[in-house]
Amino acid sequence: MVRETNDAERPLRADAARNRTKILEAAAQVFAQRGLEATLDDVAEAAGVGVATVYRRFPDKGALVVALFEDAVEEIAALARRASDFEDSWAGLTFFIEEVLQRECANQGLRDVIVGSPYARERMALAKQRIGPVLGELIARAQREGLVRADLVESDVLVIEMMISTLGGAANKAAPDLWRRYLALALDALVTRRDAPRSLPAAPSAEVVLEALRASTARRGALRA
Amino acid sequence: MVRETNDAERPLRADAARNRTKILEAAAQVFAQRGLEATLDDVAEAAGVGVATVYRRFPDKGALVVALFEDAVEEIAALARRASDFEDSWAGLTFFIEEVLQRECANQGLRDVIVGSPYARERMALAKQRIGPVLGELIARAQREGLVRADLVESDVLVIEMMISTLGGAANKAAPDLWRRYLALALDALVTRRDAPRSLPAAPSAEVVLEALRASTARRGALRA
DNA sequence: CATCAACCGGAGGCATTCACTCCGTTTTTA
DNA sequence: TAAAAACGGAGTGAATGCCTCCGGTTGATG
């Protein structure tokens, strides 16, 4: 799952290698749950390790983030290619949107990376350059076939995913599938025409939704006292 | 526009009253643009006044926020009532959503208040208790008339407004009307059935959109380096 | 089993941010 | 003109967060 020690260097001592793994696992867990705003101290604690040990393996927070998420980003690029191979372009498009959204909602850290965290900014910019055209072509095909509204633009998809994942990630504990409701709603907006609306996954109680709402906008300072 | 000095107290000195006004105006401006995460030091500077002067007039940040936004919140409650008076329930609903959204997008501070900033939390909770039923009834009426999808729920409206205003507020400088595009999209999702999609306000360049995206999720730490 | 490089932990260092206060000076009012 | 009111902005204290230092421990090696 994670690349072993650098190729040209002598292997790590057994305990060091063990700790490196523990760190990556803990980081995956912590960043997924709390996003990149989690501290390396948090990661260290979750790994049952001192902070210094983390910094001994990874020069800084950004390095750890990149190590953790480059696979995930790669996977998204692969999803775009798979989506564009669908016979049914609309199915391909929804496939892509849903798969990405699911990953973003399950993983706040991934979402931060995608939306442009400076910890992995240019890495992500590169990926976007590859994904963009593929996605754009898929949309164009769906439009040619009259399945998707003609005025839809590639960046709309990004925006929609960002809007939904903001809520989805925050709601994760109380209502892990809340995002599916708004995905369904969004998809209904993308088609050229429809008769009956597709059925929506059930909404949780208003309290849960409101709480998710608040959590999702937690720009510090604005929302914490 | 803003209430004068407290009723029972002796009137402020001329310069003090003048400054109080300048502070409120500056705060309105600053909070609108940058949200409640703006500092009282920022407000003071914008007002051309020392921080102490701000604190002399308002015991703390929360007091200033409440003084600034209670009218705006009240106005939203009024909008809900006006909306429910519409003959055409769908028109009423879209009226409400659009008016609120416009205010939220033009005013990040208002958005923070609505979404649950602790600076005005219970104030807002009270307002929601009044607005909720009115909005709920309006939705129910539109559903009875077959205009709005049957599975729409009151909190959905809140969620949609929050999702769009997140983006809209952030995009304010580069693309002040970007939110209208996603509002149009969202409305297309709410109706029971439609043939042609309503036309969408034009999308700005992808760069602008991406930048807005990034700005809108600026949870500090996750996105600032 | 002895040696020592590699590794470990976690207490700080350092820089930043932000709400709020203190106090010597200035302005208003009576 | 003098006292009361108000002023400004440097300063305080409390977080927060990235990262480092260093005295002690542990694992590979002969």
mmCIF file of N, CA and C in Angstrom, chain B residues 42-146:
data_model
loop_
_atom_site.group_PDB
_atom_site.id
_atom_site.type_symbol
_atom_site.label_atom_id
_atom_site.label_comp_id
_atom_site.label_asym_id
_atom_site.label_seq_id
_atom_site.Cartn_x
_atom_site.Cartn_y
_atom_site.Cartn_z
ATOM 1 N N ASP B 42 -8.965 44.932 12.904
ATOM 2 C CA ASP B 42 -9.251 45.270 11.511
ATOM 3 C C ASP B 42 -10.372 46.297 11.439
ATOM 4 N N VAL B 43 -11.412 46.039 12.194
ATOM 5 C CA VAL B 43 -12.542 46.961 12.200
ATOM 6 C C VAL B 43 -12.081 48.337 12.642
ATOM 7 N N ALA B 44 -11.312 48.370 13.722
ATOM 8 C CA ALA B 44 -10.846 49.654 14.242
ATOM 9 C C ALA B 44 -10.048 50.403 13.182
ATOM 10 N N GLU B 45 -9.161 49.670 12.538
ATOM 11 C CA GLU B 45 -8.347 50.326 11.517
ATOM 12 C C GLU B 45 -9.209 50.887 10.393
ATOM 13 N N ALA B 46 -10.154 50.064 9.955
ATOM 14 C CA ALA B 46 -11.041 50.515 8.880
ATOM 15 C C ALA B 46 -11.849 51.731 9.311
ATOM 16 N N ALA B 47 -12.136 51.804 10.585
ATOM 17 C CA ALA B 47 -12.926 52.933 11.083
ATOM 18 C C ALA B 47 -12.047 54.154 11.320
ATOM 19 N N GLY B 48 -10.729 53.974 11.250
ATOM 20 C CA GLY B 48 -9.831 55.078 11.552
ATOM 21 C C GLY B 48 -9.845 55.429 13.032
ATOM 22 N N VAL B 49 -9.785 54.394 13.857
ATOM 23 C CA VAL B 49 -10.031 54.536 15.286
ATOM 24 C C VAL B 49 -9.147 53.530 15.999
ATOM 25 N N GLY B 50 -8.812 53.764 17.237
ATOM 26 C CA GLY B 50 -8.054 52.771 17.987
ATOM 27 C C GLY B 50 -8.927 51.619 18.434
ATOM 28 N N VAL B 51 -8.288 50.469 18.721
ATOM 29 C CA VAL B 51 -9.081 49.318 19.153
ATOM 30 C C VAL B 51 -9.838 49.620 20.416
ATOM 31 N N ALA B 52 -9.173 50.337 21.327
ATOM 32 C CA ALA B 52 -9.785 50.608 22.630
ATOM 33 C C ALA B 52 -11.108 51.315 22.461
ATOM 34 N N THR B 53 -11.167 52.160 21.456
ATOM 35 C CA THR B 53 -12.413 52.891 21.213
ATOM 36 C C THR B 53 -13.545 51.931 20.864
ATOM 37 N N VAL B 54 -13.204 50.914 20.098
ATOM 38 C CA VAL B 54 -14.203 49.913 19.784
ATOM 39 C C VAL B 54 -14.681 49.244 21.062
ATOM 40 N N TYR B 55 -13.726 48.833 21.895
ATOM 41 C CA TYR B 55 -14.094 48.110 23.103
ATOM 42 C C TYR B 55 -14.799 49.019 24.112
ATOM 43 N N ARG B 56 -14.603 50.325 23.984
ATOM 44 C CA ARG B 56 -15.300 51.250 24.870
ATOM 45 C C ARG B 56 -16.782 51.283 24.535
ATOM 46 N N ARG B 57 -17.108 51.089 23.277
ATOM 47 C CA ARG B 57 -18.506 51.159 22.831
ATOM 48 C C ARG B 57 -19.199 49.815 22.899
ATOM 49 N N PHE B 58 -18.434 48.745 22.652
ATOM 50 C CA PHE B 58 -19.022 47.404 22.638
ATOM 51 C C PHE B 58 -18.198 46.511 23.551
ATOM 52 N N PRO B 59 -18.841 45.918 24.523
ATOM 53 C CA PRO B 59 -18.094 45.151 25.529
ATOM 54 C C PRO B 59 -17.190 44.081 24.925
ATOM 55 N N ASP B 60 -17.639 43.438 23.861
ATOM 56 C CA ASP B 60 -16.777 42.459 23.217
ATOM 57 C C ASP B 60 -17.233 42.245 21.782
ATOM 58 N N LYS B 61 -16.530 41.399 21.071
ATOM 59 C CA LYS B 61 -16.814 41.200 19.661
ATOM 60 C C LYS B 61 -18.251 40.742 19.429
ATOM 61 N N GLY B 62 -18.693 39.846 20.294
ATOM 62 C CA GLY B 62 -20.043 39.333 20.135
ATOM 63 C C GLY B 62 -21.091 40.428 20.167
ATOM 64 N N ALA B 63 -20.915 41.381 21.051
ATOM 65 C CA ALA B 63 -21.887 42.465 21.177
ATOM 66 C C ALA B 63 -21.955 43.266 19.887
ATOM 67 N N LEU B 64 -20.803 43.526 19.315
ATOM 68 C CA LEU B 64 -20.786 44.269 18.049
ATOM 69 C C LEU B 64 -21.473 43.466 16.949
ATOM 70 N N VAL B 65 -21.169 42.184 16.912
ATOM 71 C CA VAL B 65 -21.774 41.333 15.893
ATOM 72 C C VAL B 65 -23.295 41.336 16.028
ATOM 73 N N VAL B 66 -23.760 41.158 17.239
ATOM 74 C CA VAL B 66 -25.210 41.133 17.446
ATOM 75 C C VAL B 66 -25.817 42.474 17.042
ATOM 76 N N ALA B 67 -25.196 43.559 17.489
ATOM 77 C CA ALA B 67 -25.723 44.883 17.138
ATOM 78 C C ALA B 67 -25.809 45.052 15.630
ATOM 79 N N LEU B 68 -24.827 44.502 14.949
ATOM 80 C CA LEU B 68 -24.785 44.673 13.498
ATOM 81 C C LEU B 68 -25.808 43.821 12.772
ATOM 82 N N PHE B 69 -26.020 42.596 13.252
ATOM 83 C CA PHE B 69 -26.756 41.648 12.427
ATOM 84 C C PHE B 69 -28.179 41.364 12.879
ATOM 85 N N GLU B 70 -28.589 41.896 14.021
ATOM 86 C CA GLU B 70 -29.945 41.512 14.423
ATOM 87 C C GLU B 70 -30.977 42.026 13.448
ATOM 88 N N ASP B 71 -30.742 43.190 12.902
ATOM 89 C CA ASP B 71 -31.684 43.697 11.908
ATOM 90 C C ASP B 71 -31.739 42.787 10.683
ATOM 91 N N ALA B 72 -30.563 42.386 10.219
ATOM 92 C CA ALA B 72 -30.498 41.550 9.024
ATOM 93 C C ALA B 72 -31.226 40.230 9.244
ATOM 94 N N VAL B 73 -31.053 39.655 10.420
ATOM 95 C CA VAL B 73 -31.723 38.395 10.718
ATOM 96 C C VAL B 73 -33.236 38.614 10.751
ATOM 97 N N GLU B 74 -33.600 39.714 11.371
ATOM 98 C CA GLU B 74 -35.024 40.057 11.432
ATOM 99 C C GLU B 74 -35.601 40.170 10.025
ATOM 100 N N GLU B 75 -34.803 40.762 9.167
ATOM 101 C CA GLU B 75 -35.254 40.961 7.802
ATOM 102 C C GLU B 75 -35.490 39.627 7.100
ATOM 103 N N ILE B 76 -34.670 38.660 7.418
ATOM 104 C CA ILE B 76 -34.852 37.352 6.796
ATOM 105 C C ILE B 76 -36.140 36.703 7.271
ATOM 106 N N ALA B 77 -36.434 36.865 8.547
ATOM 107 C CA ALA B 77 -37.713 36.360 9.045
ATOM 108 C C ALA B 77 -38.854 37.022 8.281
ATOM 109 N N ALA B 78 -38.714 38.313 8.049
ATOM 110 C CA ALA B 78 -39.754 39.034 7.308
ATOM 111 C C ALA B 78 -39.870 38.498 5.886
ATOM 112 N N LEU B 79 -38.725 38.190 5.284
ATOM 113 C CA LEU B 79 -38.737 37.623 3.933
ATOM 114 C C LEU B 79 -39.523 36.318 3.897
ATOM 115 N N ALA B 80 -39.339 35.509 4.924
ATOM 116 C CA ALA B 80 -40.060 34.237 4.961
ATOM 117 C C ALA B 80 -41.563 34.497 4.984
ATOM 118 N N ARG B 81 -41.964 35.463 5.793
ATOM 119 C CA ARG B 81 -43.403 35.764 5.853
ATOM 120 C C ARG B 81 -43.907 36.281 4.513
ATOM 121 N N ARG B 82 -43.142 37.189 3.921
ATOM 122 C CA ARG B 82 -43.562 37.702 2.613
ATOM 123 C C ARG B 82 -43.663 36.574 1.596
ATOM 124 N N ALA B 83 -42.675 35.682 1.637
ATOM 125 C CA ALA B 83 -42.669 34.577 0.673
ATOM 126 C C ALA B 83 -43.913 33.715 0.827
ATOM 127 N N SER B 84 -44.293 33.493 2.064
ATOM 128 C CA SER B 84 -45.451 32.611 2.270
ATOM 129 C C SER B 84 -46.754 33.302 1.898
ATOM 130 N N ASP B 85 -46.697 34.590 1.678
ATOM 131 C CA ASP B 85 -47.899 35.314 1.236
ATOM 132 C C ASP B 85 -48.086 35.259 -0.275
ATOM 133 N N PHE B 86 -47.081 34.795 -0.973
ATOM 134 C CA PHE B 86 -47.221 34.715 -2.429
ATOM 135 C C PHE B 86 -48.402 33.831 -2.812
ATOM 136 N N GLU B 87 -49.096 34.253 -3.796
ATOM 137 C CA GLU B 87 -50.165 33.421 -4.346
ATOM 138 C C GLU B 87 -49.550 32.134 -4.904
ATOM 139 N N ASP B 88 -48.542 32.337 -5.750
ATOM 140 C CA ASP B 88 -47.848 31.234 -6.406
ATOM 141 C C ASP B 88 -46.780 30.698 -5.452
ATOM 142 N N SER B 89 -47.006 29.488 -4.939
ATOM 143 C CA SER B 89 -46.111 28.999 -3.892
ATOM 144 C C SER B 89 -44.690 28.778 -4.409
ATOM 145 N N TRP B 90 -44.586 28.343 -5.638
ATOM 146 C CA TRP B 90 -43.240 28.144 -6.195
ATOM 147 C C TRP B 90 -42.508 29.477 -6.328
ATOM 148 N N ALA B 91 -43.221 30.475 -6.785
ATOM 149 C CA ALA B 91 -42.617 31.798 -6.865
ATOM 150 C C ALA B 91 -42.196 32.284 -5.479
ATOM 151 N N GLY B 92 -43.048 32.002 -4.491
ATOM 152 C CA GLY B 92 -42.710 32.403 -3.123
ATOM 153 C C GLY B 92 -41.434 31.725 -2.649
ATOM 154 N N LEU B 93 -41.361 30.437 -2.922
ATOM 155 C CA LEU B 93 -40.195 29.685 -2.471
ATOM 156 C C LEU B 93 -38.912 30.186 -3.141
ATOM 157 N N THR B 94 -38.972 30.345 -4.443
ATOM 158 C CA THR B 94 -37.768 30.822 -5.129
ATOM 159 C C THR B 94 -37.414 32.242 -4.686
ATOM 160 N N PHE B 95 -38.452 33.040 -4.463
ATOM 161 C CA PHE B 95 -38.212 34.382 -3.959
ATOM 162 C C PHE B 95 -37.417 34.330 -2.653
ATOM 163 N N PHE B 96 -37.892 33.531 -1.748
ATOM 164 C CA PHE B 96 -37.215 33.442 -0.453
ATOM 165 C C PHE B 96 -35.768 32.981 -0.612
ATOM 166 N N ILE B 97 -35.609 31.895 -1.330
ATOM 167 C CA ILE B 97 -34.262 31.346 -1.482
ATOM 168 C C ILE B 97 -33.330 32.375 -2.124
ATOM 169 N N GLU B 98 -33.787 32.987 -3.158
ATOM 170 C CA GLU B 98 -32.926 33.927 -3.865
ATOM 171 C C GLU B 98 -32.589 35.156 -3.027
ATOM 172 N N GLU B 99 -33.576 35.677 -2.350
ATOM 173 C CA GLU B 99 -33.324 36.872 -1.550
ATOM 174 C C GLU B 99 -32.324 36.581 -0.427
ATOM 175 N N VAL B 100 -32.533 35.467 0.229
ATOM 176 C CA VAL B 100 -31.622 35.113 1.312
ATOM 177 C C VAL B 100 -30.217 34.902 0.765
ATOM 178 N N LEU B 101 -30.160 34.175 -0.320
ATOM 179 C CA LEU B 101 -28.871 33.856 -0.904
ATOM 180 C C LEU B 101 -28.127 35.127 -1.319
ATOM 181 N N GLN B 102 -28.871 36.026 -1.894
ATOM 182 C CA GLN B 102 -28.237 37.271 -2.306
ATOM 183 C C GLN B 102 -27.603 37.985 -1.115
ATOM 184 N N ARG B 103 -28.335 38.015 -0.015
ATOM 185 C CA ARG B 103 -27.797 38.673 1.172
ATOM 186 C C ARG B 103 -26.587 37.927 1.722
ATOM 187 N N GLU B 104 -26.700 36.610 1.732
ATOM 188 C CA GLU B 104 -25.584 35.826 2.276
ATOM 189 C C GLU B 104 -24.323 35.975 1.428
ATOM 190 N N CYS B 105 -24.520 36.031 0.130
ATOM 191 C CA CYS B 105 -23.358 36.111 -0.746
ATOM 192 C C CYS B 105 -22.720 37.486 -0.700
ATOM 193 N N ALA B 106 -23.539 38.486 -0.478
ATOM 194 C CA ALA B 106 -22.995 39.840 -0.401
ATOM 195 C C ALA B 106 -22.382 40.094 0.963
ATOM 196 N N ASN B 107 -22.637 39.209 1.898
ATOM 197 C CA ASN B 107 -22.258 39.494 3.278
ATOM 198 C C ASN B 107 -21.807 38.236 3.997
ATOM 199 N N GLN B 108 -20.526 37.996 3.950
ATOM 200 C CA GLN B 108 -19.966 36.822 4.611
ATOM 201 C C GLN B 108 -20.300 36.776 6.095
ATOM 202 N N GLY B 109 -20.324 37.921 6.710
ATOM 203 C CA GLY B 109 -20.619 37.961 8.139
ATOM 204 C C GLY B 109 -22.016 37.438 8.416
ATOM 205 N N LEU B 110 -22.949 37.876 7.614
ATOM 206 C CA LEU B 110 -24.321 37.393 7.763
ATOM 207 C C LEU B 110 -24.360 35.886 7.594
ATOM 208 N N ARG B 111 -23.620 35.425 6.615
ATOM 209 C CA ARG B 111 -23.580 33.993 6.392
ATOM 210 C C ARG B 111 -23.047 33.256 7.628
ATOM 211 N N ASP B 112 -22.003 33.784 8.219
ATOM 212 C CA ASP B 112 -21.450 33.157 9.420
ATOM 213 C C ASP B 112 -22.482 33.134 10.535
ATOM 214 N N VAL B 113 -23.208 34.229 10.675
ATOM 215 C CA VAL B 113 -24.238 34.293 11.703
ATOM 216 C C VAL B 113 -25.298 33.232 11.450
ATOM 217 N N ILE B 114 -25.737 33.138 10.217
ATOM 218 C CA ILE B 114 -26.810 32.203 9.890
ATOM 219 C C ILE B 114 -26.381 30.763 10.097
ATOM 220 N N VAL B 115 -25.166 30.486 9.715
ATOM 221 C CA VAL B 115 -24.721 29.104 9.754
ATOM 222 C C VAL B 115 -24.349 28.679 11.174
ATOM 223 N N GLY B 116 -24.286 29.656 12.083
ATOM 224 C CA GLY B 116 -24.128 29.272 13.472
ATOM 225 C C GLY B 116 -22.867 29.738 14.166
ATOM 226 N N SER B 117 -22.408 30.905 13.823
ATOM 227 C CA SER B 117 -21.272 31.432 14.568
ATOM 228 C C SER B 117 -21.622 31.591 16.043
ATOM 229 N N PRO B 118 -20.713 31.223 16.920
ATOM 230 C CA PRO B 118 -20.998 31.314 18.354
ATOM 231 C C PRO B 118 -21.205 32.751 18.805
ATOM 232 N N TYR B 119 -20.775 33.700 17.980
ATOM 233 C CA TYR B 119 -20.963 35.090 18.365
ATOM 234 C C TYR B 119 -22.432 35.468 18.398
ATOM 235 N N ALA B 120 -23.242 34.719 17.711
ATOM 236 C CA ALA B 120 -24.659 35.089 17.685
ATOM 237 C C ALA B 120 -25.518 33.840 17.662
ATOM 238 N N ARG B 121 -25.012 32.807 18.305
ATOM 239 C CA ARG B 121 -25.648 31.509 18.173
ATOM 240 C C ARG B 121 -27.111 31.488 18.615
ATOM 241 N N GLU B 122 -27.362 31.799 19.879
ATOM 242 C CA GLU B 122 -28.751 31.588 20.330
ATOM 243 C C GLU B 122 -29.687 32.618 19.708
ATOM 244 N N ARG B 123 -29.143 33.785 19.388
ATOM 245 C CA ARG B 123 -29.939 34.753 18.641
ATOM 246 C C ARG B 123 -30.477 34.121 17.365
ATOM 247 N N MET B 124 -29.593 33.449 16.680
ATOM 248 C CA MET B 124 -29.945 32.839 15.408
ATOM 249 C C MET B 124 -30.883 31.656 15.628
ATOM 250 N N ALA B 125 -30.621 30.895 16.676
ATOM 251 C CA ALA B 125 -31.480 29.749 16.953
ATOM 252 C C ALA B 125 -32.927 30.210 17.124
ATOM 253 N N LEU B 126 -33.087 31.315 17.824
ATOM 254 C CA LEU B 126 -34.426 31.874 18.014
ATOM 255 C C LEU B 126 -35.067 32.219 16.681
ATOM 256 N N ALA B 127 -34.310 32.904 15.859
ATOM 257 C CA ALA B 127 -34.856 33.303 14.557
ATOM 258 C C ALA B 127 -35.253 32.082 13.747
ATOM 259 N N LYS B 128 -34.407 31.040 13.796
ATOM 260 C CA LYS B 128 -34.722 29.845 13.025
ATOM 261 C C LYS B 128 -36.040 29.229 13.480
ATOM 262 N N GLN B 129 -36.271 29.295 14.791
ATOM 263 C CA GLN B 129 -37.532 28.733 15.288
ATOM 264 C C GLN B 129 -38.734 29.447 14.701
ATOM 265 N N ARG B 130 -38.550 30.725 14.422
ATOM 266 C CA ARG B 130 -39.681 31.445 13.837
ATOM 267 C C ARG B 130 -39.768 31.195 12.331
ATOM 268 N N ILE B 131 -38.606 31.160 11.690
ATOM 269 C CA ILE B 131 -38.614 31.032 10.234
ATOM 270 C C ILE B 131 -39.015 29.632 9.799
ATOM 271 N N GLY B 132 -38.502 28.637 10.509
ATOM 272 C CA GLY B 132 -38.719 27.246 10.142
ATOM 273 C C GLY B 132 -40.154 26.904 9.759
ATOM 274 N N PRO B 133 -41.084 27.072 10.658
ATOM 275 C CA PRO B 133 -42.465 26.676 10.360
ATOM 276 C C PRO B 133 -43.038 27.387 9.144
ATOM 277 N N VAL B 134 -42.740 28.666 9.016
ATOM 278 C CA VAL B 134 -43.247 29.418 7.868
ATOM 279 C C VAL B 134 -42.728 28.806 6.573
ATOM 280 N N LEU B 135 -41.438 28.554 6.556
ATOM 281 C CA LEU B 135 -40.830 27.950 5.373
ATOM 282 C C LEU B 135 -41.386 26.558 5.123
ATOM 283 N N GLY B 136 -41.510 25.797 6.197
ATOM 284 C CA GLY B 136 -42.041 24.446 6.079
ATOM 285 C C GLY B 136 -43.436 24.446 5.470
ATOM 286 N N GLU B 137 -44.244 25.360 5.914
ATOM 287 C CA GLU B 137 -45.613 25.442 5.405
ATOM 288 C C GLU B 137 -45.622 25.806 3.925
ATOM 289 N N LEU B 138 -44.721 26.722 3.581
ATOM 290 C CA LEU B 138 -44.628 27.128 2.175
ATOM 291 C C LEU B 138 -44.236 25.943 1.289
ATOM 292 N N ILE B 139 -43.270 25.193 1.749
ATOM 293 C CA ILE B 139 -42.847 24.009 0.997
ATOM 294 C C ILE B 139 -44.001 23.026 0.879
ATOM 295 N N ALA B 140 -44.678 22.799 1.982
ATOM 296 C CA ALA B 140 -45.791 21.845 1.972
ATOM 297 C C ALA B 140 -46.847 22.271 0.958
ATOM 298 N N ARG B 141 -47.113 23.568 0.925
ATOM 299 C CA ARG B 141 -48.117 24.050 -0.023
ATOM 300 C C ARG B 141 -47.659 23.802 -1.456
ATOM 301 N N ALA B 142 -46.420 24.124 -1.735
ATOM 302 C CA ALA B 142 -45.899 23.905 -3.091
ATOM 303 C C ALA B 142 -45.932 22.428 -3.454
ATOM 304 N N GLN B 143 -45.743 21.584 -2.468
ATOM 305 C CA GLN B 143 -45.791 20.139 -2.740
ATOM 306 C C GLN B 143 -47.217 19.697 -3.000
ATOM 307 N N ARG B 144 -48.142 20.213 -2.215
ATOM 308 C CA ARG B 144 -49.545 19.877 -2.440
ATOM 309 C C ARG B 144 -49.970 20.249 -3.853
ATOM 310 N N GLU B 145 -49.440 21.369 -4.311
ATOM 311 C CA GLU B 145 -49.809 21.819 -5.649
ATOM 312 C C GLU B 145 -48.999 21.107 -6.738
ATOM 313 N N GLY B 146 -48.143 20.231 -6.327
ATOM 314 C CA GLY B 146 -47.387 19.436 -7.283
ATOM 315 C C GLY B 146 -46.255 20.185 -7.965
#
